Tab-separated table of C-alpha atoms and ligand atoms in Angstrom:
chain	number	residue	atom	x	y	z
J	1	MET	CA	0.000	0.000	0.000
J	2	LEU	CA	1.709	3.167	1.154
J	3	ARG	CA	5.301	2.019	0.522
J	4	ARG	CA	4.406	0.974	-2.983
J	5	ALA	CA	2.454	4.173	-3.536
J	6	ILE	CA	5.342	6.294	-2.308
J	7	ARG	CA	7.766	4.502	-4.622
J	8	SER	CA	5.607	5.108	-7.659
J	9	TYR	CA	4.802	8.625	-6.490
J	10	GLY	CA	8.053	10.060	-6.101
J	11	GLY	CA	11.783	9.991	-6.581
J	12	THR	CA	12.004	13.710	-7.166
J	13	PHE	CA	11.379	14.929	-3.679
J	14	ALA	CA	9.926	11.959	-1.819
J	15	ARG	CA	13.237	11.102	-0.249
J	16	ALA	CA	13.485	9.086	2.911
J	17	ILE	CA	14.605	11.406	5.622
J	18	GLY	CA	15.353	8.632	8.021
J	19	SER	CA	14.421	8.697	11.635
J	20	ALA	CA	15.116	11.665	13.813
J	21	GLY	CA	14.840	11.483	17.573
J	22	GLY	CA	11.853	12.590	19.631
J	23	ALA	CA	8.566	10.824	20.301
J	24	TYR	CA	8.421	9.417	16.793
J	25	GLY	CA	12.064	8.390	16.526
J	26	GLY	CA	12.639	5.073	14.810
J	27	ILE	CA	9.460	5.411	12.760
J	28	PRO	CA	10.103	5.685	9.008
J	29	LYS	CA	9.463	9.136	7.578
J	30	GLU	CA	8.994	10.476	4.107
J	31	THR	CA	8.453	13.963	2.685
J	32	ALA	CA	5.842	14.792	0.083
J	33	ASP	CA	4.593	17.787	-1.838
J	34	VAL	CA	0.802	17.544	-1.382
J	35	VAL	CA	-1.125	14.938	0.607
J	36	VAL	CA	-4.903	14.838	0.213
J	37	ILE	CA	-6.609	12.871	2.980
J	38	GLY	CA	-9.717	11.111	1.654
J	39	ALA	CA	-10.685	9.961	-1.840
J	40	GLY	CA	-14.281	11.133	-1.768
J	41	VAL	CA	-15.528	13.377	-4.554
J	42	VAL	CA	-14.082	16.460	-2.878
J	43	GLY	CA	-10.637	14.990	-2.186
J	44	ILE	CA	-10.411	13.589	-5.705
J	45	ALA	CA	-11.501	16.853	-7.313
J	46	VAL	CA	-8.970	18.837	-5.271
J	47	ALA	CA	-6.177	16.340	-6.030
J	48	ARG	CA	-6.896	16.499	-9.761
J	49	GLU	CA	-7.005	20.293	-9.855
J	50	LEU	CA	-3.748	20.678	-7.901
J	51	ALA	CA	-2.062	18.058	-10.087
J	52	LEU	CA	-3.234	19.787	-13.285
J	53	ARG	CA	-1.630	22.926	-11.926
J	54	GLY	CA	1.737	21.291	-11.393
J	55	ARG	CA	1.715	19.941	-7.864
J	56	GLU	CA	2.698	16.387	-7.062
J	57	VAL	CA	-0.163	14.805	-5.164
J	58	LEU	CA	-0.522	11.729	-2.982
J	59	VAL	CA	-4.083	10.805	-1.998
J	60	VAL	CA	-4.303	8.736	1.159
J	61	GLU	CA	-7.546	6.806	1.552
J	62	ALA	CA	-8.521	4.493	4.416
J	63	ALA	CA	-10.876	2.359	2.328
J	64	SER	CA	-9.824	-0.067	-0.390
J	65	THR	CA	-10.972	2.215	-3.206
J	66	PHE	CA	-12.271	5.755	-3.892
J	67	GLY	CA	-15.753	7.054	-3.239
J	68	THR	CA	-17.007	4.528	-0.690
J	69	GLY	CA	-18.074	7.150	1.866
J	70	THR	CA	-20.756	9.794	1.597
J	71	SER	CA	-19.863	10.354	-2.043
J	72	SER	CA	-21.636	7.127	-2.993
J	73	ARG	CA	-24.465	7.509	-0.475
J	74	ASN	CA	-26.325	10.601	-1.589
J	75	SER	CA	-29.131	11.758	-3.897
J	76	GLU	CA	-26.797	12.443	-6.865
J	77	VAL	CA	-28.664	15.671	-7.478
J	78	ILE	CA	-26.977	18.575	-9.208
J	79	HIS	CA	-28.346	21.360	-7.045
J	80	ALA	CA	-29.129	24.771	-8.480
J	81	GLY	CA	-28.113	26.626	-5.284
J	82	ILE	CA	-31.485	27.883	-4.045
J	83	TYR	CA	-31.534	27.094	-0.347
J	84	TYR	CA	-28.355	28.585	0.979
J	85	PRO	CA	-28.001	32.034	2.531
J	86	PRO	CA	-26.776	34.606	0.002
J	87	LYS	CA	-22.990	35.078	0.042
J	88	SER	CA	-22.447	31.818	1.920
J	89	LEU	CA	-19.816	29.388	0.658
J	90	LYS	CA	-22.609	26.889	0.047
J	91	ALA	CA	-24.400	29.357	-2.229
J	92	SER	CA	-21.397	30.533	-4.211
J	93	LEU	CA	-19.648	27.165	-4.514
J	94	CYS	CA	-22.886	25.396	-5.446
J	95	VAL	CA	-23.787	27.855	-8.213
J	96	LYS	CA	-20.251	27.848	-9.580
J	97	GLY	CA	-19.815	24.105	-9.067
J	98	ARG	CA	-23.079	23.330	-10.839
J	99	LYS	CA	-21.956	25.147	-13.989
J	100	LEU	CA	-18.531	23.474	-13.876
J	101	LEU	CA	-20.135	20.069	-13.308
J	102	TYR	CA	-22.537	20.308	-16.268
J	103	LYS	CA	-19.695	21.460	-18.477
J	104	TYR	CA	-17.420	18.676	-17.243
J	105	CYS	CA	-20.108	16.024	-17.788
J	106	CYS	CA	-20.922	17.297	-21.294
J	107	GLU	CA	-17.284	17.407	-22.361
J	108	ARG	CA	-16.462	13.924	-21.022
J	109	GLY	CA	-19.704	12.121	-21.739
J	110	ILE	CA	-20.432	11.494	-18.037
J	111	PRO	CA	-24.040	10.267	-17.700
J	112	HIS	CA	-26.209	13.099	-16.353
J	113	ARG	CA	-29.525	14.746	-17.095
J	114	GLN	CA	-30.900	18.205	-16.503
J	115	THR	CA	-34.294	16.985	-15.281
J	116	GLY	CA	-35.401	20.187	-13.596
J	117	LYS	CA	-36.914	20.188	-10.141
J	118	ILE	CA	-40.229	21.219	-8.655
J	119	ILE	CA	-40.377	22.385	-5.038
J	120	VAL	CA	-43.928	22.131	-3.765
J	121	ALA	CA	-46.089	23.857	-1.170
J	122	THR	CA	-48.742	21.345	-0.146
J	123	SER	CA	-50.680	23.750	2.083
J	124	PHE	CA	-51.411	27.480	1.902
J	125	ALA	CA	-49.390	27.949	5.072
J	126	GLU	CA	-46.277	26.884	3.181
J	127	ILE	CA	-46.560	29.446	0.377
J	128	PRO	CA	-44.503	32.149	2.138
J	129	LYS	CA	-41.631	29.657	2.495
J	130	LEU	CA	-41.771	29.028	-1.231
J	131	GLU	CA	-41.605	32.766	-1.885
J	132	HIS	CA	-38.669	33.009	0.481
J	133	LEU	CA	-36.843	30.331	-1.531
J	134	LEU	CA	-37.555	32.230	-4.735
J	135	ARG	CA	-35.959	35.357	-3.252
J	136	SER	CA	-32.890	33.621	-1.868
J	137	GLY	CA	-32.457	31.695	-5.126
J	138	LYS	CA	-32.534	34.968	-7.095
J	139	GLU	CA	-30.040	36.559	-4.716
J	140	ASN	CA	-27.781	33.566	-5.264
J	141	GLY	CA	-27.781	34.298	-8.969
J	142	ILE	CA	-30.249	31.683	-10.195
J	143	GLU	CA	-32.088	33.455	-12.983
J	144	ASP	CA	-34.437	30.754	-14.240
J	145	LEU	CA	-36.598	30.044	-11.151
J	146	ARG	CA	-40.325	30.308	-11.765
J	147	LEU	CA	-43.290	30.274	-9.366
J	148	MET	CA	-46.225	28.253	-10.664
J	149	GLU	CA	-49.796	27.787	-9.585
J	150	GLY	CA	-50.650	24.313	-8.355
J	151	PHE	CA	-52.603	23.470	-11.514
J	152	GLN	CA	-49.701	24.480	-13.780
J	153	SER	CA	-47.299	22.146	-12.021
J	154	MET	CA	-49.921	19.420	-11.954
J	155	GLN	CA	-50.191	19.742	-15.739
J	156	MET	CA	-46.463	19.098	-15.958
J	157	GLU	CA	-46.665	16.211	-13.465
J	158	PRO	CA	-50.133	14.585	-13.405
J	159	GLU	CA	-49.404	12.510	-10.264
J	160	LEU	CA	-48.419	15.596	-8.279
J	161	GLN	CA	-50.636	17.381	-5.786
J	162	CYS	CA	-49.759	20.841	-4.488
J	163	VAL	CA	-51.144	24.360	-4.096
J	164	LYS	CA	-48.155	26.219	-5.473
J	165	ALA	CA	-44.715	25.285	-6.743
J	166	LEU	CA	-41.293	26.633	-7.629
J	167	LEU	CA	-39.720	25.297	-10.808
J	168	SER	CA	-35.941	25.082	-10.976
J	169	PRO	CA	-35.011	24.172	-14.560
J	170	SER	CA	-31.268	24.007	-13.891
J	171	SER	CA	-31.413	21.183	-11.324
J	172	GLY	CA	-30.448	17.709	-12.507
J	173	ILE	CA	-28.867	14.361	-11.726
J	174	VAL	CA	-25.433	12.877	-12.317
J	175	ASP	CA	-23.895	9.423	-12.146
J	176	SER	CA	-21.509	10.219	-9.316
J	177	HIS	CA	-19.476	7.046	-9.761
J	178	SER	CA	-18.702	7.804	-13.415
J	179	PHE	CA	-17.869	11.356	-12.418
J	180	MET	CA	-15.414	10.232	-9.741
J	181	LEU	CA	-13.902	7.569	-11.998
J	182	SER	CA	-13.197	10.224	-14.614
J	183	LEU	CA	-11.622	12.567	-12.055
J	184	VAL	CA	-9.426	9.762	-10.686
J	185	GLY	CA	-8.230	8.877	-14.206
J	186	GLU	CA	-7.336	12.483	-14.991
J	187	ALA	CA	-5.608	12.910	-11.643
J	188	GLU	CA	-3.550	9.759	-12.215
J	189	ASN	CA	-2.613	10.965	-15.685
J	190	SER	CA	-1.135	14.086	-14.134
J	191	ARG	CA	1.083	12.408	-11.578
J	192	THR	CA	-1.360	11.874	-8.726
J	193	THR	CA	-0.820	8.669	-6.749
J	194	PHE	CA	-3.578	6.982	-4.769
J	195	SER	CA	-2.654	4.988	-1.685
J	196	TYR	CA	-5.668	2.929	-0.613
J	197	ASN	CA	-6.052	0.946	2.620
J	198	THR	CA	-4.049	3.717	4.255
J	199	THR	CA	-5.402	5.593	7.265
J	200	VAL	CA	-4.228	8.872	8.738
J	201	ILE	CA	-4.620	8.361	12.479
J	202	GLY	CA	-3.478	11.839	13.550
J	203	GLY	CA	-0.465	14.078	13.359
J	204	HIS	CA	1.705	16.556	15.121
J	205	ILE	CA	3.307	19.863	14.310
J	206	GLU	CA	7.068	19.879	14.197
J	207	ASP	CA	9.340	22.590	12.756
J	208	ASN	CA	6.197	24.379	11.601
J	209	PHE	CA	5.050	21.458	9.436
J	210	LEU	CA	2.207	19.068	10.028
J	211	HIS	CA	3.580	15.528	10.257
J	212	LEU	CA	0.898	12.996	9.386
J	213	HIS	CA	0.659	9.733	11.311
J	214	ILE	CA	-0.127	6.849	9.015
J	215	TYR	CA	-1.377	3.342	9.740
J	216	GLU	CA	-2.333	0.488	7.449
J	217	SER	CA	-6.116	0.223	7.588
J	218	LYS	CA	-6.123	-3.512	8.030
J	219	GLY	CA	-4.245	-3.195	11.314
J	220	LEU	CA	-7.118	-1.049	12.570
J	221	GLN	CA	-9.987	-3.472	12.022
J	222	ASP	CA	-10.478	-4.504	15.643
J	223	GLY	CA	-11.956	-1.386	17.176
J	224	THR	CA	-8.573	-0.025	18.224
J	225	ASN	CA	-9.075	3.396	19.658
J	226	ASP	CA	-5.926	4.310	21.414
J	227	ALA	CA	-5.240	8.009	21.256
J	228	GLN	CA	-1.589	7.085	21.890
J	229	LEU	CA	-1.529	4.623	18.972
J	230	LEU	CA	1.910	5.005	17.404
J	231	PRO	CA	2.065	5.501	13.655
J	232	GLN	CA	3.699	2.927	11.396
J	233	PHE	CA	4.844	5.706	9.135
J	234	VAL	CA	5.150	9.494	9.187
J	235	LEU	CA	4.500	11.677	6.137
J	236	ILE	CA	5.790	15.239	6.029
J	237	PRO	CA	3.982	17.119	3.238
J	238	ARG	CA	4.315	20.736	2.223
J	239	LEU	CA	0.552	20.932	1.877
J	240	VAL	CA	-2.144	18.798	3.518
J	241	ILE	CA	-5.779	18.868	2.389
J	242	ASN	CA	-7.989	17.294	5.029
J	243	ALA	CA	-10.936	16.077	2.926
J	244	ALA	CA	-11.839	13.210	5.247
J	245	GLY	CA	-15.592	13.834	5.089
J	246	LEU	CA	-17.278	12.439	8.206
J	247	SER	CA	-13.842	12.152	9.826
J	248	ALA	CA	-12.522	15.602	8.994
J	249	VAL	CA	-13.314	17.102	12.403
J	250	PRO	CA	-12.245	14.164	14.619
J	251	LEU	CA	-9.074	13.833	12.552
J	252	ALA	CA	-8.185	17.530	12.845
J	253	LYS	CA	-8.651	17.200	16.611
J	254	ARG	CA	-5.888	14.579	16.579
J	255	PHE	CA	-3.366	16.965	14.997
J	256	HIS	CA	-1.366	17.722	18.143
J	257	GLY	CA	-0.396	21.334	18.348
J	258	ILE	CA	-3.346	22.737	16.402
J	259	ASN	CA	-5.501	25.276	18.220
J	260	GLN	CA	-8.404	23.073	19.328
J	261	GLY	CA	-10.557	26.138	19.987
J	262	ILE	CA	-11.129	26.757	16.304
J	263	LEU	CA	-12.371	23.249	15.576
J	264	PRO	CA	-16.164	22.953	15.522
J	265	THR	CA	-18.174	20.090	17.021
J	266	ALA	CA	-19.149	17.376	14.562
J	267	TYR	CA	-22.750	16.133	14.388
J	268	TYR	CA	-24.030	13.247	12.331
J	269	ALA	CA	-27.435	12.896	10.701
J	270	ARG	CA	-28.279	9.687	8.869
J	271	GLY	CA	-30.624	9.801	5.907
J	272	CYS	CA	-32.393	6.675	4.616
J	273	TYR	CA	-33.759	6.123	1.131
J	274	PHE	CA	-36.604	3.874	0.017
J	275	THR	CA	-37.095	2.815	-3.573
J	276	LEU	CA	-40.415	2.649	-5.332
J	277	SER	CA	-41.376	-0.800	-6.555
J	278	LYS	CA	-44.369	-2.278	-8.366
J	279	THR	CA	-45.256	1.076	-9.931
J	280	LYS	CA	-44.181	2.790	-13.089
J	281	THR	CA	-42.120	5.963	-12.730
J	282	PRO	CA	-44.662	8.570	-11.629
J	283	PHE	CA	-42.572	11.723	-12.213
J	284	SER	CA	-40.165	13.128	-14.763
J	285	HIS	CA	-38.886	15.986	-12.572
J	286	LEU	CA	-37.267	15.813	-9.168
J	287	ILE	CA	-39.981	16.665	-6.641
J	288	TYR	CA	-39.058	18.293	-3.335
J	289	PRO	CA	-41.224	19.319	-0.418
J	290	LEU	CA	-40.060	22.322	1.610
J	291	PRO	CA	-36.856	21.836	3.652
J	292	GLU	CA	-37.098	20.417	7.160
J	293	ASP	CA	-34.804	20.593	10.165
J	294	GLY	CA	-31.476	18.992	9.178
J	295	GLY	CA	-32.352	18.118	5.596
J	296	LEU	CA	-34.179	19.025	2.427
J	297	GLY	CA	-37.250	16.883	3.170
J	298	VAL	CA	-38.244	13.452	1.875
J	299	HIS	CA	-38.020	14.132	-1.831
J	300	VAL	CA	-38.300	12.233	-5.069
J	301	THR	CA	-35.131	11.614	-6.981
J	302	LEU	CA	-34.687	9.666	-10.118
J	303	ASP	CA	-31.563	7.964	-11.188
J	304	LEU	CA	-30.299	7.601	-14.698
J	305	ILE	CA	-31.604	4.057	-15.078
J	306	GLY	CA	-35.110	5.113	-14.052
J	307	ILE	CA	-35.227	3.984	-10.425
J	308	VAL	CA	-37.336	6.284	-8.265
J	309	LYS	CA	-36.057	6.931	-4.750
J	310	PHE	CA	-37.658	8.700	-1.839
J	311	GLY	CA	-35.518	10.197	0.880
J	312	PRO	CA	-33.455	10.987	2.711
J	313	ASP	CA	-35.075	11.396	6.124
J	314	VAL	CA	-33.168	12.840	9.063
J	315	GLU	CA	-32.074	10.765	12.030
J	316	TRP	CA	-29.541	12.298	14.378
J	317	ILE	CA	-27.028	9.711	15.448
J	318	ASP	CA	-24.114	9.661	17.838
J	319	GLY	CA	-20.681	9.664	16.329
J	320	VAL	CA	-18.503	6.596	16.630
J	321	ASP	CA	-15.016	6.407	18.119
J	322	ASP	CA	-12.308	8.048	16.005
J	323	ILE	CA	-10.807	4.926	14.474
J	324	SER	CA	-14.214	3.477	13.564
J	325	CYS	CA	-15.031	6.824	11.986
J	326	PHE	CA	-11.809	6.805	9.943
J	327	THR	CA	-12.556	3.301	8.697
J	328	ASN	CA	-16.228	4.153	8.063
J	329	ARG	CA	-17.744	1.679	10.487
J	330	PHE	CA	-21.030	3.532	10.792
J	331	ASN	CA	-24.327	1.730	10.765
J	332	TYR	CA	-25.846	2.166	7.302
J	333	CYS	CA	-28.718	-0.328	7.737
J	334	VAL	CA	-32.102	0.861	6.496
J	335	SER	CA	-34.755	-0.597	8.740
J	336	SER	CA	-38.052	-1.210	6.945
J	337	ASP	CA	-39.828	0.257	10.007
J	338	ARG	CA	-38.779	3.700	8.919
J	339	SER	CA	-41.045	3.466	5.881
J	340	GLU	CA	-44.039	4.051	8.201
J	341	LYS	CA	-42.993	7.692	8.424
J	342	PHE	CA	-42.369	7.959	4.682
J	343	TYR	CA	-45.862	7.084	3.479
J	344	PRO	CA	-47.698	10.069	5.028
J	345	GLU	CA	-44.876	12.487	4.103
J	346	ILE	CA	-44.873	11.410	0.478
J	347	ARG	CA	-48.662	11.259	0.160
J	348	LYS	CA	-48.835	14.980	0.899
J	349	TYR	CA	-47.596	15.548	-2.656
J	350	PHE	CA	-48.080	12.084	-4.223
J	351	PRO	CA	-51.498	10.931	-2.982
J	352	ASN	CA	-51.576	7.857	-5.222
J	353	LEU	CA	-48.670	6.181	-3.461
J	354	LYS	CA	-49.915	2.637	-2.796
J	355	ASP	CA	-49.330	0.744	0.422
J	356	GLY	CA	-46.392	-1.659	0.329
J	357	CYS	CA	-44.610	0.045	-2.568
J	358	LEU	CA	-41.595	1.290	-0.624
J	359	GLU	CA	-38.587	-0.967	-0.254
J	360	PRO	CA	-35.504	-0.209	1.849
J	361	GLY	CA	-32.768	1.298	-0.305
J	362	TYR	CA	-29.541	2.657	1.131
J	363	SER	CA	-28.498	5.340	3.603
J	364	GLY	CA	-25.905	8.068	3.910
J	365	ILE	CA	-24.649	10.159	6.795
J	366	ARG	CA	-24.409	13.940	6.715
J	367	PRO	CA	-21.253	15.469	8.213
J	368	LYS	CA	-22.930	18.363	10.024
J	369	LEU	CA	-21.584	21.235	12.091
J	370	SER	CA	-24.845	22.078	13.857
J	371	GLY	CA	-27.091	19.857	15.908
J	372	PRO	CA	-30.836	19.187	16.052
J	373	GLY	CA	-33.032	22.286	16.023
J	374	LYS	CA	-30.123	24.583	15.169
J	375	PRO	CA	-29.856	26.540	11.913
J	376	PRO	CA	-27.632	24.896	9.290
J	377	LYS	CA	-23.959	25.909	9.217
J	378	ASP	CA	-21.987	26.855	6.157
J	379	PHE	CA	-19.094	24.813	4.731
J	380	VAL	CA	-15.914	25.559	6.672
J	381	ILE	CA	-12.649	25.885	4.767
J	382	GLN	CA	-9.850	26.557	7.242
J	383	ASP	CA	-6.346	27.433	6.215
J	384	GLU	CA	-3.305	28.958	7.851
J	385	ASP	CA	-5.040	32.316	8.340
J	386	ILE	CA	-7.454	30.610	10.712
J	387	HIS	CA	-5.524	27.867	12.494
J	388	GLY	CA	-1.948	29.105	12.070
J	389	VAL	CA	-0.556	25.823	10.726
J	390	PRO	CA	1.180	26.500	7.403
J	391	GLY	CA	0.187	24.194	4.595
J	392	LEU	CA	-2.945	22.715	6.184
J	393	VAL	CA	-6.423	23.094	4.716
J	394	ASN	CA	-9.311	21.586	6.697
J	395	LEU	CA	-12.559	21.012	4.786
J	396	LEU	CA	-15.216	20.669	7.472
J	397	GLY	CA	-18.960	20.117	7.291
J	398	ILE	CA	-18.978	19.360	3.552
J	399	GLU	CA	-22.543	18.060	3.498
J	400	SER	CA	-25.014	18.761	0.688
J	401	PRO	CA	-24.408	20.416	-1.818
J	402	GLY	CA	-20.850	19.040	-1.610
J	403	LEU	CA	-21.129	16.845	-4.693
J	404	THR	CA	-22.416	19.734	-6.805
J	405	SER	CA	-19.763	22.058	-5.361
J	406	SER	CA	-16.789	19.703	-5.668
J	407	LEU	CA	-15.204	21.222	-8.795
J	408	ALA	CA	-15.626	24.738	-7.406
J	409	ILE	CA	-14.094	23.767	-4.050
J	410	ALA	CA	-11.174	22.303	-6.003
J	411	GLN	CA	-10.671	25.527	-7.982
J	412	CYS	CA	-10.942	27.632	-4.864
J	413	ILE	CA	-8.139	25.674	-3.173
J	414	ALA	CA	-5.975	25.266	-6.258
J	415	SER	CA	-6.061	28.978	-7.054
J	416	LYS	CA	-4.357	29.566	-3.728
J	417	TYR	CA	-1.960	26.618	-3.707
J	418	SER	CA	-1.012	25.947	-7.311
J	419	LYS	CA	2.651	26.122	-8.238
U	1	FAD	C1	-27.983	11.592	2.480
U	1	FAD	C2	-27.155	12.565	1.693
U	1	FAD	C3	-27.625	13.105	0.498
U	1	FAD	C4	-26.868	14.003	-0.236
U	1	FAD	N1	-27.329	14.458	-1.437
U	1	FAD	C5	-26.568	15.296	-2.173
U	1	FAD	C6	-27.008	15.739	-3.453
U	1	FAD	O1	-28.034	15.297	-3.941
U	1	FAD	N2	-26.236	16.639	-4.120
U	1	FAD	C7	-25.065	17.109	-3.617
U	1	FAD	O2	-24.442	17.961	-4.246
U	1	FAD	N3	-24.599	16.682	-2.425
U	1	FAD	C8	-25.318	15.767	-1.710
U	1	FAD	N4	-24.847	15.302	-0.518
U	1	FAD	C9	-23.545	15.742	-0.058
U	1	FAD	C10	-22.401	15.015	-0.737
U	1	FAD	O3	-22.655	13.628	-0.823
U	1	FAD	C11	-21.119	15.256	0.077
U	1	FAD	O4	-20.965	16.631	0.302
U	1	FAD	C12	-19.876	14.756	-0.624
U	1	FAD	O5	-20.029	13.433	-1.063
U	1	FAD	C13	-18.703	14.873	0.331
U	1	FAD	O6	-17.558	14.359	-0.284
U	1	FAD	P1	-16.205	14.265	0.546
U	1	FAD	O7	-15.175	13.874	-0.423
U	1	FAD	O8	-16.030	15.509	1.348
U	1	FAD	O9	-16.502	13.136	1.658
U	1	FAD	P2	-16.561	11.496	1.557
U	1	FAD	O10	-17.221	11.045	0.321
U	1	FAD	O11	-17.132	11.064	2.853
U	1	FAD	O12	-15.040	11.119	1.468
U	1	FAD	C14	-14.169	11.152	2.565
U	1	FAD	C15	-13.171	10.035	2.389
U	1	FAD	O13	-12.194	10.131	3.414
U	1	FAD	C16	-11.847	8.826	3.825
U	1	FAD	N5	-11.291	8.941	5.175
U	1	FAD	C17	-11.963	9.283	6.310
U	1	FAD	N6	-11.121	9.336	7.342
U	1	FAD	C18	-9.891	9.020	6.864
U	1	FAD	C19	-8.600	8.931	7.476
U	1	FAD	N7	-8.439	9.189	8.780
U	1	FAD	N8	-7.545	8.567	6.692
U	1	FAD	C20	-7.713	8.323	5.368
U	1	FAD	N9	-8.912	8.418	4.745
U	1	FAD	C21	-9.993	8.772	5.485
U	1	FAD	C22	-13.162	8.067	3.770
U	1	FAD	O14	-12.954	6.672	3.652
U	1	FAD	C23	-13.801	8.657	2.517
U	1	FAD	O15	-13.519	7.918	1.359
U	1	FAD	C24	-25.605	14.397	0.238
U	1	FAD	C25	-25.120	13.862	1.446
U	1	FAD	C26	-25.872	12.940	2.157
U	1	FAD	C27	-25.331	12.355	3.424
U	2	NAG	C1	-6.973	-3.296	0.286
U	2	NAG	O1	-7.474	-4.221	1.235
U	2	NAG	C2	-8.398	-5.143	0.676
U	2	NAG	C3	-9.011	-5.933	1.814
U	2	NAG	O2	-8.153	-6.026	2.909
U	2	NAG	C4	-7.679	-5.996	-0.366
U	2	NAG	O3	-8.588	-6.906	-0.937
U	2	NAG	C5	-7.119	-5.082	-1.446
U	2	NAG	O4	-6.360	-5.811	-2.384
U	2	NAG	C6	-6.240	-3.993	-0.834
U	2	NAG	N1	-5.912	-3.022	-1.887
U	2	NAG	C7	-4.713	-2.512	-2.097
U	2	NAG	C8	-4.588	-1.515	-3.201
U	2	NAG	O5	-3.747	-2.817	-1.419
C-alpha cells in the first residue's frame, strides 16, 4: 500500500529522511509535496485540480478504493443553489460548481440529465416559504426560477398534488461514480498517486510542518481506539488537504499542536432512502417538499436508469469512536420500520402512493456542524489564516451540496496553492 504508492509517487522529492529522535524516533518518515486525505468526490476533485496545476499529489484513503463514503451515499442531485443564505460558501460554490459540473459532464460524456426540479407547497401555510426560496435563489444568482400555480405544475406532473410550486429548470442528476472515476483517471494521468487501505490516524506539528501519522487500515480493524496509537509511518507534506468527510473534524482534533478552539463540534445525521417498486415511474422531474430541520425533506429523486427513490429522512445519530469513523464503520442499515414515516410524508404531494410500494434502499450520513433544532452551518474551509498551521487546509462540514460544489471547491483551493 503506502510504501508501494510512495515509490511510484516520487523519486524527485519523496526522499526518505530517516528517523530523527523525539517521540516518533525510529518510525520511518517520508516527505511529500501535497497529501490529500480522503478519496471522496471532494478529495479527488482537489487532487486532480492541484495536479493539473503542477503539484505532485498523494491521496491517502482508508478504504480499499475511492468514493465509498458519503460520495456514494447521496441523492446524486446537481443542485441549483437555491436554499443557501446569500454570500455563503454553500451558495457561491454550489452555483459555480453546478456550472462546472454540467460542463465537465458534457465534455467527457459522463451520464447526467438536466431533469429540472419542482419544489412544492402542499398547504397554503407553506406558500410564504416558497416565496422566500424564490428570493434567496434569485439573490444567489439563479435566474431561471419560476413560481407556478398548483394546476400548472400538476399539468407538468399529473401525479403531483400541491397548491403552489417553484420550478428550478437548472437542477439535474449525475452518475456520481462515473464522475469520480473520470476525475481519478485524470488525476492519475497528471502524476497523482492513490494509496488505498491507508489511514491517517493523527499528526503533530514539528518545525512548523504538520507531520501525518499513518497506519495500514487492516491493522485497525479490531476497534482499536488508542489516542496514543503510534504511527507505522510518518509523512511530512508541504501541503495537507484534510478532505476526510465524516472524519474531517475528529481527525483535525488529533493533529497535536493545532488550536483546538477553532475546531467545531461534529454532528451526524443519517438519511435513509426507500425505492419505489411495483409502480411505473410517476414523475419526470425531481420533486421536493419544503426543507425540514437537518435536511431538504423526503423528496423524489430519479436515477439515470429510471429507479425512483424517496428520501433521505433525518435521524440524528451519535458519532462513533475516532478509528471506527476513519474506517467508516457507521451503521448504514435501512430498517423497513422507517417506511411508516415515509408514506404520510410522500402522500402529501403524491397521494396515489400505494401501500407496500416502498422498499428499503440505502443510507448516507451527513457530516454536520450544527445539531438538532439549530440553523444549518456553512461549509468551513480553514487554512493557515485561521488555524496558524502553514500548509494545512481543513474542509469541514462538507454536506449537501458538496457533490455539486466539488469542482468549485477544487478551484478555490488550487487557485491559492497551485505552483
Ligand atoms: C444523504 C445525503 C444526500 C446528499 N445528497 C446530495 C445531493 O443530492 N447533491 C449534492 O451535491 N450533495 C449531496 N450530498 C452531499 C455530498 O454527498 C457530500 O458533500 C460529498 O459526497 C462529500 O464528499 P467528501 O469527499 O467531502 O466526503 P466522503 O465522500 O465522505 O469522502 C471522505 C473520504 O475520506 C476517507 N477517510 C476518512 N477518514 C480518513 C482517514 N483518517 N484517513 C484516510 N482516509 C480517510 C473516507 O474513507 C472517505 O472515502 C448528500 C449527502 C448525504 C449524506
Ligand atoms: C486493500 O485491502 C483489501 C481488503 O483487505 C484488499 O482486498 C485489497 O487488495 C487492498 N488493496 C490494495 C490496493 O492494497
